[in-house]
Structures are given as C-alpha cells and as structure tokens.
C-alpha cells in the first residue's frame, strides 16, 4: 500500500464577500475599458470596451452588471467605480456621482504600487485589474494603499483658469520676444526691446551690424511677430483685469484666502491668486499634506546604513511650487525682519554662503505652511509686516 508523505496544503485563496459591484474605467480618447468584479461571479473580472465618451453605453454596461448580479444573488447592488485623474478632468466623476447608487472615486495614478521589474508589462487590461485590486484594498481600509483625489468644486476649478491662462500667455509672450531678439541678433542688432511701447518706431530706425537697412523679408517677419506679441499683451491685460475684478468681489469677505494674503507686504494680486486658487482653497489635514501637494516634501532614501536625502519630491502642483520658490526670494527682500527670513540668513551663514538654492526651497515650504496656518487658523506669521490699510 503506497504511503503518502506529508505535503503542505496549497494556500487557500482569501475570499472577501463583496457588498458592491466594483468597476474600474481605463479612459482614452478613442475607447474606454470597463473592468468589473461582481458578487457571485466566482472572483472573475469581466471586461468590456465602449467608445470613448459614450455615457449612454457606459450606463447600459453598468445596468447589465447590476442585472446579472441580481439574477445570481437576488439582490440589487450599488456600484463603486474608480478611474485615474488625467486628461478627462472631473466631469465624469461628477456625472457618476449624481446617481445615489454609484460611489465614484478618482485616484492619483502615481500613488498606485506597481511591479518593480526593470521591464514590467503594461496594458489597459493589466491597468484595469490593478485599479480593481486597489479599490478593493481601499474599501477594506488598508492604510496608504493609494491617494484618492479630492475633487474640487466646479467653481474652484473654474477660478484656476485665470492664473493658468495668464501663465500660458506670459510664456508665449516670452517666446515671441526671444524670437524677435534672435532674428535681430543674426543681423548684428542688439539692445532692441520688443516689450516697449515704441517697438514699431524703433524697428524703423534699426540698421544691421554692417550698416544696412533691414532686409525686406526679415522685416516683414518681424512685423508679423510684433502683431502676435501685441495681441498677447492685450490678452494678458484682459486676464489680469478679470483677476483683479474677482479679487475685488472677494474683498468684502475678509475670510477669503486671496484677500487675506493681499494684506501681507510683498504679496501682490498674482501671487495671492495663484496660492489661493491652487492650494488654499483645498482642505488639508496637516502641514505634511500641504507640503506634499506642492511637491515640496522631502524624499528620504534610507535602508540599513544608507541614509541620504534625494531632495524634494516635485510630485505635486508644479504651478504652486514655482510660485512659492519665486515668492521665497521676494520674501527675503520685502520681509527681512520676519522670523523666516532670519532663519534663512542664519542657515546660509552657517553654510558659509553656500547651498542658497537648497535653502530657498526649504523657505518656500515653510512659507506655504505659514500661509496655510494664517488662512485656516488665523495664526499670524511671526515678524511679518502687514500693509497699511
């Protein structure tokens, strides 16, 4: 009679009783991949492709999932959906959230753990399954499994347009100014400033480096560049007027973040608008979340005897981070007697004047946290000068 040796039993699969239909959406311009895990489906994920933007088809598919689950279990389940934050914005999340039987989540794709292999497979099918597993772990209450996006209100999202459009227009203006200067430099002409009001009059007076009139075609190109530049200047003025009008409307309510920031010396309308619309209009639980949202949080690398800093994460809002670094330099000029400015001077002095760039980023992080405390808790920035009423 054969004798069976002891063998370790195969590990049993961990089964979780599903209390909802879990749906992940892989969104692209052409197609949407709907991956789902339903109760009573033997732990099998189903996939269905619909045309990108086909809301009616999406609801038909979700309705079929609910009907099949009802036929299997005799119960009508709610739906929990997840999709990544990206090009589609938040309109789909708001649309799904209108239904009381749908619970929608938007996840930061960078917060999802993936394979650390050098060459990892990546397809929409794999991503859809990963989103389902992430959503299940999140609903089970596993800590730090991912970062769900706190979706702004349509009003807050729309207000960001002002600062972001101005940034795009200023970048385009710089591009055209540099192009004009480059064309003139190739002819031996220096010192011409396209941003001045007498740009056209001065263009007629220019002579090349070898004392010739500007060639006909290059002059025509320069005139067309000036037309584009003047259009951008007018559009920037219009956007700034719109920004100032919004700030004037909020001035009556002194609790508005932008209005409170405008009362601090050294902060103008543009910085106040960017910081308030990009950051302070959101809810944060602590200062670490504030620094992390701006991409100014530290990124340590510690393992056994290895312990070093990799610098700031740069994984947050790039517009806010840029504005805060710029404001940090201006803070030293306009608020030299504040505690934060003195901290910067002492730190730089301790390093013999070196590492200013690194220290200014640390100052930017401290400033953002101080602004957050000032706006939310009313804690005044120590030593900061306030504008005269």
CSV table of C-alpha atoms in Angstrom, one decimal:
chain,number,residue,atom,x,y,z
A,1,UNK,CA,0.0,0.0,0.0
A,2,UNK,CA,1.6,3.3,-1.0
A,3,UNK,CA,2.5,5.6,1.8
A,4,UNK,CA,1.7,9.3,1.2
A,5,UNK,CA,4.2,11.7,2.6
A,6,UNK,CA,3.1,14.9,4.3
A,7,UNK,CA,2.8,17.8,1.9
A,8,UNK,CA,1.9,21.3,2.8
A,9,UNK,CA,-1.5,22.2,1.7
A,10,UNK,CA,-1.8,24.8,-1.0
A,11,UNK,CA,-2.6,28.2,0.5
A,12,UNK,CA,-6.3,28.9,0.3
A,13,UNK,CA,-7.4,32.0,-1.6
A,14,UNK,CA,-8.6,34.8,0.6
A,15,UNK,CA,-12.2,35.4,-0.1
A,16,UNK,CA,-13.9,38.6,0.6
A,17,UNK,CA,-17.7,38.9,0.5
A,18,UNK,CA,-18.4,41.6,-2.0
A,19,UNK,CA,-21.0,44.1,-0.9
A,20,UNK,CA,-21.0,46.0,-4.2
A,21,UNK,CA,-20.1,45.9,-7.9
A,22,UNK,CA,-16.6,47.2,-8.3
A,23,UNK,CA,-15.9,48.9,-11.6
A,24,UNK,CA,-12.7,50.5,-13.0
A,25,UNK,CA,-12.5,52.7,-16.0
A,26,UNK,CA,-9.4,53.0,-18.3
A,27,UNK,CA,-10.1,56.1,-20.2
A,28,UNK,CA,-8.6,57.2,-23.5
A,29,UNK,CA,-9.7,59.4,-26.4
A,30,UNK,CA,-10.9,56.5,-28.6
A,31,UNK,CA,-12.0,53.8,-26.2
A,32,UNK,CA,-13.0,53.2,-22.6
A,33,UNK,CA,-12.2,49.8,-21.0
A,34,UNK,CA,-14.7,48.9,-18.3
A,35,UNK,CA,-13.3,46.2,-15.9
A,36,UNK,CA,-15.7,44.9,-13.2
A,37,UNK,CA,-15.9,42.4,-10.3
A,38,UNK,CA,-19.4,41.5,-9.3
A,39,UNK,CA,-20.8,39.4,-6.4
A,40,UNK,CA,-21.4,35.8,-7.3
A,41,UNK,CA,-19.1,35.9,-10.3
A,42,UNK,CA,-16.6,33.4,-9.0
A,43,UNK,CA,-14.0,36.1,-8.5
A,44,UNK,CA,-13.6,36.6,-12.2
A,45,UNK,CA,-13.2,40.1,-13.6
A,46,UNK,CA,-15.2,40.9,-16.7
A,47,UNK,CA,-14.1,43.4,-19.3
A,48,UNK,CA,-16.0,45.4,-21.9
A,49,UNK,CA,-14.9,48.1,-24.3
A,50,UNK,CA,-17.0,51.0,-25.2
A,51,UNK,CA,-16.5,54.1,-27.4
A,52,UNK,CA,-14.7,56.9,-25.6
A,53,UNK,CA,-17.2,59.4,-24.2
A,54,UNK,CA,-20.2,57.1,-24.7
A,55,UNK,CA,-22.0,57.8,-21.5
A,56,UNK,CA,-25.2,56.0,-22.6
A,57,UNK,CA,-23.1,52.9,-23.4
A,58,UNK,CA,-21.4,53.1,-20.0
A,59,UNK,CA,-24.7,53.2,-18.1
A,60,UNK,CA,-26.0,50.4,-20.3
A,61,UNK,CA,-23.0,48.3,-19.3
A,62,UNK,CA,-23.3,49.1,-15.6
A,63,UNK,CA,-27.0,48.3,-15.8
A,64,UNK,CA,-26.2,44.9,-17.3
A,65,UNK,CA,-23.7,44.2,-14.5
A,66,UNK,CA,-26.4,45.0,-11.9
A,67,UNK,CA,-29.0,42.8,-13.7
A,68,UNK,CA,-26.6,39.8,-13.8
A,69,UNK,CA,-25.7,40.2,-10.1
A,70,UNK,CA,-29.4,40.4,-9.3
A,71,UNK,CA,-30.1,37.2,-11.2
A,72,UNK,CA,-27.2,35.4,-9.4
A,73,UNK,CA,-27.8,36.6,-5.9
A,74,UNK,CA,-31.3,38.0,-5.8
A,75,UNK,CA,-30.0,41.4,-4.6
A,76,UNK,CA,-29.6,44.7,-6.3
A,77,UNK,CA,-26.1,46.0,-5.6
A,78,UNK,CA,-24.7,49.5,-5.7
A,79,UNK,CA,-21.7,50.3,-7.8
A,80,UNK,CA,-18.3,51.6,-6.7
A,81,UNK,CA,-16.2,53.0,-9.6
A,82,UNK,CA,-12.6,54.2,-9.9
A,83,UNK,CA,-10.6,55.9,-12.6
A,84,UNK,CA,-7.4,57.8,-12.8
A,85,UNK,CA,-7.1,61.5,-12.8
A,86,UNK,CA,-6.0,62.7,-16.2
A,87,UNK,CA,-7.0,64.4,-19.4
A,88,UNK,CA,-10.7,63.9,-18.9
A,89,UNK,CA,-10.7,66.1,-15.8
A,90,UNK,CA,-13.5,65.5,-13.2
A,91,UNK,CA,-16.7,65.8,-15.3
A,92,UNK,CA,-17.2,62.0,-15.4
A,93,UNK,CA,-16.8,61.8,-11.6
A,94,UNK,CA,-19.4,64.4,-11.2
A,95,UNK,CA,-21.8,62.8,-13.6
A,96,UNK,CA,-21.5,59.4,-11.9
A,97,UNK,CA,-21.8,61.0,-8.5
A,98,UNK,CA,-25.3,62.3,-9.4
A,99,UNK,CA,-26.6,58.7,-9.1
A,100,UNK,CA,-27.2,57.7,-5.5
A,101,UNK,CA,-26.4,54.1,-6.2
A,102,UNK,CA,-22.9,54.9,-7.7
A,103,UNK,CA,-19.9,55.7,-5.5
A,104,UNK,CA,-17.2,57.3,-7.7
A,105,UNK,CA,-13.5,57.7,-6.8
A,106,UNK,CA,-10.7,59.4,-8.7
A,107,UNK,CA,-7.2,58.1,-7.9
A,108,UNK,CA,-3.8,59.6,-8.3
A,109,UNK,CA,-2.1,57.2,-10.7
A,110,UNK,CA,1.3,57.8,-9.3
A,111,UNK,CA,0.2,56.6,-5.9
A,112,UNK,CA,-0.6,53.1,-7.1
A,113,UNK,CA,2.1,50.5,-6.4
A,114,UNK,CA,3.3,48.7,-9.5
A,115,UNK,CA,5.9,46.0,-10.3
A,116,UNK,CA,9.5,46.9,-9.7
A,117,UNK,CA,10.8,44.8,-12.5
A,118,UNK,CA,13.1,46.5,-15.0
A,119,UNK,CA,10.7,45.6,-17.8
A,120,UNK,CA,7.2,45.4,-16.5
A,121,UNK,CA,4.2,44.6,-18.7
A,122,UNK,CA,1.7,47.4,-19.1
A,123,UNK,CA,-1.6,47.2,-20.9
A,124,UNK,CA,-5.1,48.6,-20.4
A,125,UNK,CA,-6.2,45.1,-19.2
A,126,UNK,CA,-3.5,45.0,-16.6
A,127,UNK,CA,-4.2,48.6,-15.5
A,128,UNK,CA,-7.9,47.9,-15.2
A,129,UNK,CA,-7.3,44.9,-12.9
A,130,UNK,CA,-4.8,46.9,-10.9
A,131,UNK,CA,-7.4,49.6,-10.3
A,132,UNK,CA,-9.9,47.0,-9.2
A,133,UNK,CA,-7.4,45.5,-6.7
A,134,UNK,CA,-6.5,49.0,-5.5
A,135,UNK,CA,-10.2,49.9,-5.0
A,136,UNK,CA,-10.8,46.7,-3.0
A,137,UNK,CA,-7.9,47.4,-0.7
A,138,UNK,CA,-9.0,51.0,-0.3
A,139,UNK,CA,-12.6,49.9,0.7
A,140,UNK,CA,-11.2,47.4,3.1
A,141,UNK,CA,-9.5,50.2,4.9
A,142,UNK,CA,-5.9,49.3,4.2
A,143,UNK,CA,-3.7,52.4,5.1
A,144,UNK,CA,-1.8,54.3,2.4
A,145,UNK,CA,-2.8,51.9,-0.4
A,146,UNK,CA,-3.3,54.8,-2.7
A,147,UNK,CA,-4.1,58.5,-2.8
A,148,UNK,CA,-7.6,59.4,-3.8
A,149,UNK,CA,-8.0,62.9,-5.4
A,150,UNK,CA,-10.1,65.4,-3.5
A,151,UNK,CA,-12.2,66.7,-6.4
A,152,UNK,CA,-12.6,70.5,-6.4
A,153,UNK,CA,-15.9,72.2,-6.9
A,154,UNK,CA,-16.7,73.4,-10.4
A,155,UNK,CA,-16.4,77.0,-9.1
A,156,UNK,CA,-12.9,76.4,-7.6
A,157,UNK,CA,-11.8,74.6,-10.7
A,158,UNK,CA,-13.1,77.4,-13.0
A,159,UNK,CA,-11.3,80.0,-10.9
A,160,UNK,CA,-8.0,78.3,-11.6
A,161,UNK,CA,-8.4,79.1,-15.2
A,162,UNK,CA,-7.4,82.8,-14.6
A,163,UNK,CA,-4.0,82.1,-13.2
A,164,UNK,CA,-3.2,79.2,-15.5
A,165,UNK,CA,-4.2,81.1,-18.6
A,166,UNK,CA,-2.0,84.1,-17.6
A,167,UNK,CA,0.9,81.7,-17.1
A,168,UNK,CA,0.4,80.3,-20.7
A,169,UNK,CA,0.1,83.8,-22.2
A,170,UNK,CA,3.3,85.1,-20.4
A,171,UNK,CA,5.2,82.1,-21.6
A,172,UNK,CA,4.1,82.7,-25.2
A,173,UNK,CA,5.0,86.4,-24.8
A,174,UNK,CA,8.5,85.4,-23.7
A,175,UNK,CA,8.8,83.0,-26.7
A,176,UNK,CA,7.9,85.8,-29.2
A,177,UNK,CA,10.2,88.3,-27.5
A,178,UNK,CA,13.1,85.9,-27.7
A,179,UNK,CA,12.3,85.0,-31.3
A,180,UNK,CA,12.4,88.7,-32.3
A,181,UNK,CA,15.6,89.3,-30.4
A,182,UNK,CA,17.2,86.2,-32.1
A,183,UNK,CA,16.2,87.4,-35.6
A,184,UNK,CA,17.8,90.8,-34.9
A,185,UNK,CA,20.9,89.3,-33.3
A,186,UNK,CA,21.5,87.4,-36.5
A,187,UNK,CA,21.7,90.8,-38.3
A,188,UNK,CA,24.1,92.2,-35.7
A,189,UNK,CA,21.4,94.3,-33.9
A,190,UNK,CA,21.4,94.3,-30.1
A,191,UNK,CA,19.5,96.3,-27.4
A,192,UNK,CA,16.1,96.2,-29.1
A,193,UNK,CA,13.3,95.6,-26.5
A,194,UNK,CA,10.0,94.4,-28.2
A,195,UNK,CA,8.2,94.9,-24.9
A,196,UNK,CA,8.4,98.7,-25.1
A,197,UNK,CA,5.5,100.8,-26.4
A,198,UNK,CA,7.7,102.4,-29.1
A,199,UNK,CA,8.6,99.0,-30.5
A,200,UNK,CA,7.4,99.8,-34.1
A,201,UNK,CA,9.0,103.2,-34.3
A,202,UNK,CA,12.3,101.8,-33.1
A,203,UNK,CA,12.1,99.0,-35.6
A,204,UNK,CA,12.0,101.5,-38.5
A,205,UNK,CA,15.2,103.1,-37.2
A,206,UNK,CA,17.3,99.9,-36.9
A,207,UNK,CA,20.4,99.3,-39.0
A,208,UNK,CA,22.2,96.0,-39.4
A,209,UNK,CA,25.6,95.4,-37.9
A,210,UNK,CA,27.2,96.2,-41.3
A,211,UNK,CA,25.2,99.5,-41.6
A,212,UNK,CA,22.4,98.3,-44.0
A,213,UNK,CA,18.6,98.6,-43.8
A,214,UNK,CA,16.8,95.5,-42.6
A,215,UNK,CA,16.2,93.1,-45.4
A,216,UNK,CA,12.7,93.1,-46.7
A,217,UNK,CA,11.6,89.6,-45.8
A,218,UNK,CA,13.1,89.6,-42.3
A,219,UNK,CA,11.5,92.9,-41.6
A,220,UNK,CA,8.1,91.6,-42.7
A,221,UNK,CA,8.6,88.6,-40.4
A,222,UNK,CA,9.4,90.9,-37.5
A,223,UNK,CA,6.3,92.9,-38.1
A,224,UNK,CA,4.2,89.8,-38.0
A,225,UNK,CA,5.9,88.7,-34.8
A,226,UNK,CA,5.0,92.2,-33.3
A,227,UNK,CA,1.4,91.7,-34.3
A,228,UNK,CA,1.3,88.4,-32.3
A,229,UNK,CA,3.2,90.0,-29.4
A,230,UNK,CA,0.8,92.9,-29.2
A,231,UNK,CA,-2.2,90.5,-29.3
A,232,UNK,CA,-0.6,88.6,-26.3
A,233,UNK,CA,0.0,91.8,-24.4
A,234,UNK,CA,-3.7,92.8,-24.8
A,235,UNK,CA,-4.9,89.3,-23.7
A,236,UNK,CA,-2.6,89.4,-20.7
A,237,UNK,CA,-4.1,92.8,-19.7
A,238,UNK,CA,-7.6,91.4,-20.1
A,239,UNK,CA,-6.9,88.3,-18.0
A,240,UNK,CA,-5.3,90.5,-15.3
A,241,UNK,CA,-8.3,92.8,-15.3
A,242,UNK,CA,-10.6,89.7,-14.8
A,243,UNK,CA,-8.4,88.5,-12.0
A,244,UNK,CA,-8.5,91.9,-10.2
A,245,UNK,CA,-12.3,92.0,-10.6
A,246,UNK,CA,-12.6,88.6,-8.9
A,247,UNK,CA,-10.3,89.8,-6.1
A,248,UNK,CA,-12.3,93.0,-5.7
A,249,UNK,CA,-15.6,91.0,-5.3
A,250,UNK,CA,-14.0,88.8,-2.6
A,251,UNK,CA,-12.5,91.8,-0.7
A,252,UNK,CA,-15.8,92.3,1.2
A,253,UNK,CA,-15.4,88.9,2.8
A,254,UNK,CA,-12.1,89.1,4.7
A,255,UNK,CA,-12.1,85.4,5.2
A,256,UNK,CA,-11.2,84.7,1.5
A,257,UNK,CA,-7.6,83.3,1.3
A,258,UNK,CA,-6.6,85.7,-1.5
A,259,UNK,CA,-7.9,88.8,0.3
A,260,UNK,CA,-6.0,87.7,3.5
A,261,UNK,CA,-2.8,87.2,1.6
A,262,UNK,CA,-3.1,90.5,-0.1
A,263,UNK,CA,-2.8,92.2,3.3
A,264,UNK,CA,0.8,90.9,3.7
A,265,UNK,CA,3.6,93.1,2.5
A,266,UNK,CA,5.3,91.7,-0.6
A,267,UNK,CA,2.4,89.7,-1.9
A,268,UNK,CA,0.6,91.1,-5.0
A,269,UNK,CA,-2.5,90.1,-6.8
A,270,UNK,CA,-0.9,87.4,-9.0
A,271,UNK,CA,0.8,85.5,-6.1
A,272,UNK,CA,-2.3,85.8,-4.0
A,273,UNK,CA,-4.5,84.4,-6.8
A,274,UNK,CA,-2.2,81.5,-7.6
A,275,UNK,CA,-1.6,80.5,-3.9
A,276,UNK,CA,-5.3,80.7,-3.0
A,277,UNK,CA,-6.8,79.1,-6.1
A,278,UNK,CA,-4.1,76.3,-6.5
A,279,UNK,CA,-3.7,75.5,-2.8
A,280,UNK,CA,-5.5,77.3,0.0
A,281,UNK,CA,-9.0,76.7,-1.5
A,282,UNK,CA,-8.5,73.0,-0.8
A,283,UNK,CA,-8.8,71.2,2.5
A,284,UNK,CA,-5.6,69.8,4.2
A,285,UNK,CA,-5.4,67.9,7.5
A,286,UNK,CA,-1.9,68.8,8.4
A,287,UNK,CA,1.2,70.6,7.2
A,288,UNK,CA,2.7,67.5,5.6
A,289,UNK,CA,-0.2,67.3,3.2
A,290,UNK,CA,0.3,71.0,2.3
A,291,UNK,CA,4.0,70.5,1.5
A,292,UNK,CA,3.3,67.2,-0.4
A,293,UNK,CA,0.6,68.8,-2.6
A,294,UNK,CA,3.1,71.5,-3.7
A,295,UNK,CA,5.8,68.8,-4.3
A,296,UNK,CA,8.0,70.4,-1.6
A,297,UNK,CA,8.0,67.4,0.7
A,298,UNK,CA,11.3,65.6,1.4
A,299,UNK,CA,12.2,62.3,-0.3
A,300,UNK,CA,14.5,60.4,2.1
A,301,UNK,CA,16.4,57.2,1.0
A,302,UNK,CA,17.1,55.1,4.0
A,303,UNK,CA,18.0,51.4,4.0
A,304,UNK,CA,20.3,49.9,6.7
A,305,UNK,CA,23.4,52.0,6.8
A,306,UNK,CA,22.3,54.1,3.8
A,307,UNK,CA,20.6,57.3,4.8
A,308,UNK,CA,20.5,60.3,2.4
A,309,UNK,CA,18.1,62.9,1.1
A,310,UNK,CA,17.0,62.9,-2.6
A,311,UNK,CA,15.6,66.5,-2.4
A,312,UNK,CA,12.0,67.5,-2.7
A,313,UNK,CA,9.6,65.1,-4.4
A,314,UNK,CA,8.4,67.5,-7.2
A,315,UNK,CA,5.4,65.3,-7.4
A,316,UNK,CA,2.8,67.9,-6.6
A,317,UNK,CA,1.3,71.0,-8.2
A,318,UNK,CA,4.1,72.5,-10.4
A,319,UNK,CA,2.4,75.9,-10.8
A,320,UNK,CA,2.2,76.3,-7.0
A,321,UNK,CA,5.8,75.1,-6.5
A,322,UNK,CA,7.2,77.6,-9.0
A,323,UNK,CA,5.2,80.4,-7.5
A,324,UNK,CA,6.3,79.6,-3.9
A,325,UNK,CA,10.0,79.5,-4.9
A,326,UNK,CA,9.7,82.8,-6.6
A,327,UNK,CA,7.8,84.3,-3.7
A,328,UNK,CA,10.5,83.0,-1.3
A,329,UNK,CA,13.2,85.1,-3.0
A,330,UNK,CA,10.8,88.2,-2.8
A,331,UNK,CA,10.0,87.4,0.8
A,332,UNK,CA,13.7,88.0,1.7
A,333,UNK,CA,13.6,91.4,0.1
A,334,UNK,CA,10.2,92.6,1.4
A,335,UNK,CA,10.1,90.9,4.8
A,336,UNK,CA,13.8,91.0,6.0
A,337,UNK,CA,12.8,91.2,9.7
A,338,UNK,CA,10.4,88.2,9.7
A,339,UNK,CA,11.4,85.0,11.6
A,340,UNK,CA,11.5,83.0,8.4
A,341,UNK,CA,13.9,85.5,6.7
A,342,UNK,CA,16.2,85.4,9.7
A,343,UNK,CA,16.1,81.6,9.7
A,344,UNK,CA,17.2,81.7,6.1
A,345,UNK,CA,20.1,84.1,6.7
A,346,UNK,CA,21.3,82.1,9.7
A,347,UNK,CA,21.2,78.8,7.7
A,348,UNK,CA,23.1,80.3,4.8
A,349,UNK,CA,25.6,82.0,7.1
A,350,UNK,CA,26.2,78.6,8.9
A,351,UNK,CA,26.9,77.1,5.4
A,352,UNK,CA,29.4,79.9,4.6
A,353,UNK,CA,27.0,81.3,2.0
A,354,UNK,CA,26.6,78.0,0.1
A,355,UNK,CA,23.5,76.0,-0.7
A,356,UNK,CA,21.3,79.0,-1.2
A,357,UNK,CA,19.2,77.2,-3.8
A,358,UNK,CA,18.5,74.3,-1.5
A,359,UNK,CA,17.7,76.6,1.5
A,360,UNK,CA,15.3,78.8,-0.6
A,361,UNK,CA,13.2,75.7,-1.4
A,362,UNK,CA,13.1,74.9,2.4
A,363,UNK,CA,12.0,78.5,2.9
A,364,UNK,CA,9.3,78.1,0.3
A,365,UNK,CA,7.9,75.1,2.1
A,366,UNK,CA,7.9,76.9,5.4
A,367,UNK,CA,6.2,79.9,3.8
A,368,UNK,CA,3.4,77.8,2.3
A,369,UNK,CA,2.7,76.1,5.6
A,370,UNK,CA,2.7,79.5,7.3
A,371,UNK,CA,0.2,80.8,4.8
A,372,UNK,CA,-2.0,77.8,5.3
A,373,UNK,CA,-2.0,78.3,9.1
A,374,UNK,CA,-2.7,82.0,8.6
A,375,UNK,CA,-5.7,81.5,6.3
A,376,UNK,CA,-7.2,78.5,8.1
A,377,UNK,CA,-6.4,79.1,11.8
A,378,UNK,CA,-5.7,82.8,11.8
A,379,UNK,CA,-2.1,82.3,13.1
A,380,UNK,CA,-0.1,85.4,12.2
A,381,UNK,CA,3.3,84.9,10.6
A,382,UNK,CA,5.8,85.9,13.2
A,383,UNK,CA,7.6,89.1,12.4
A,384,UNK,CA,5.8,89.6,9.0
A,385,UNK,CA,4.9,93.2,8.1
A,386,UNK,CA,1.3,94.0,7.2
A,387,UNK,CA,0.3,96.5,4.6
A,388,UNK,CA,-1.2,99.8,5.8
A,389,UNK,CA,-4.9,100.0,5.4
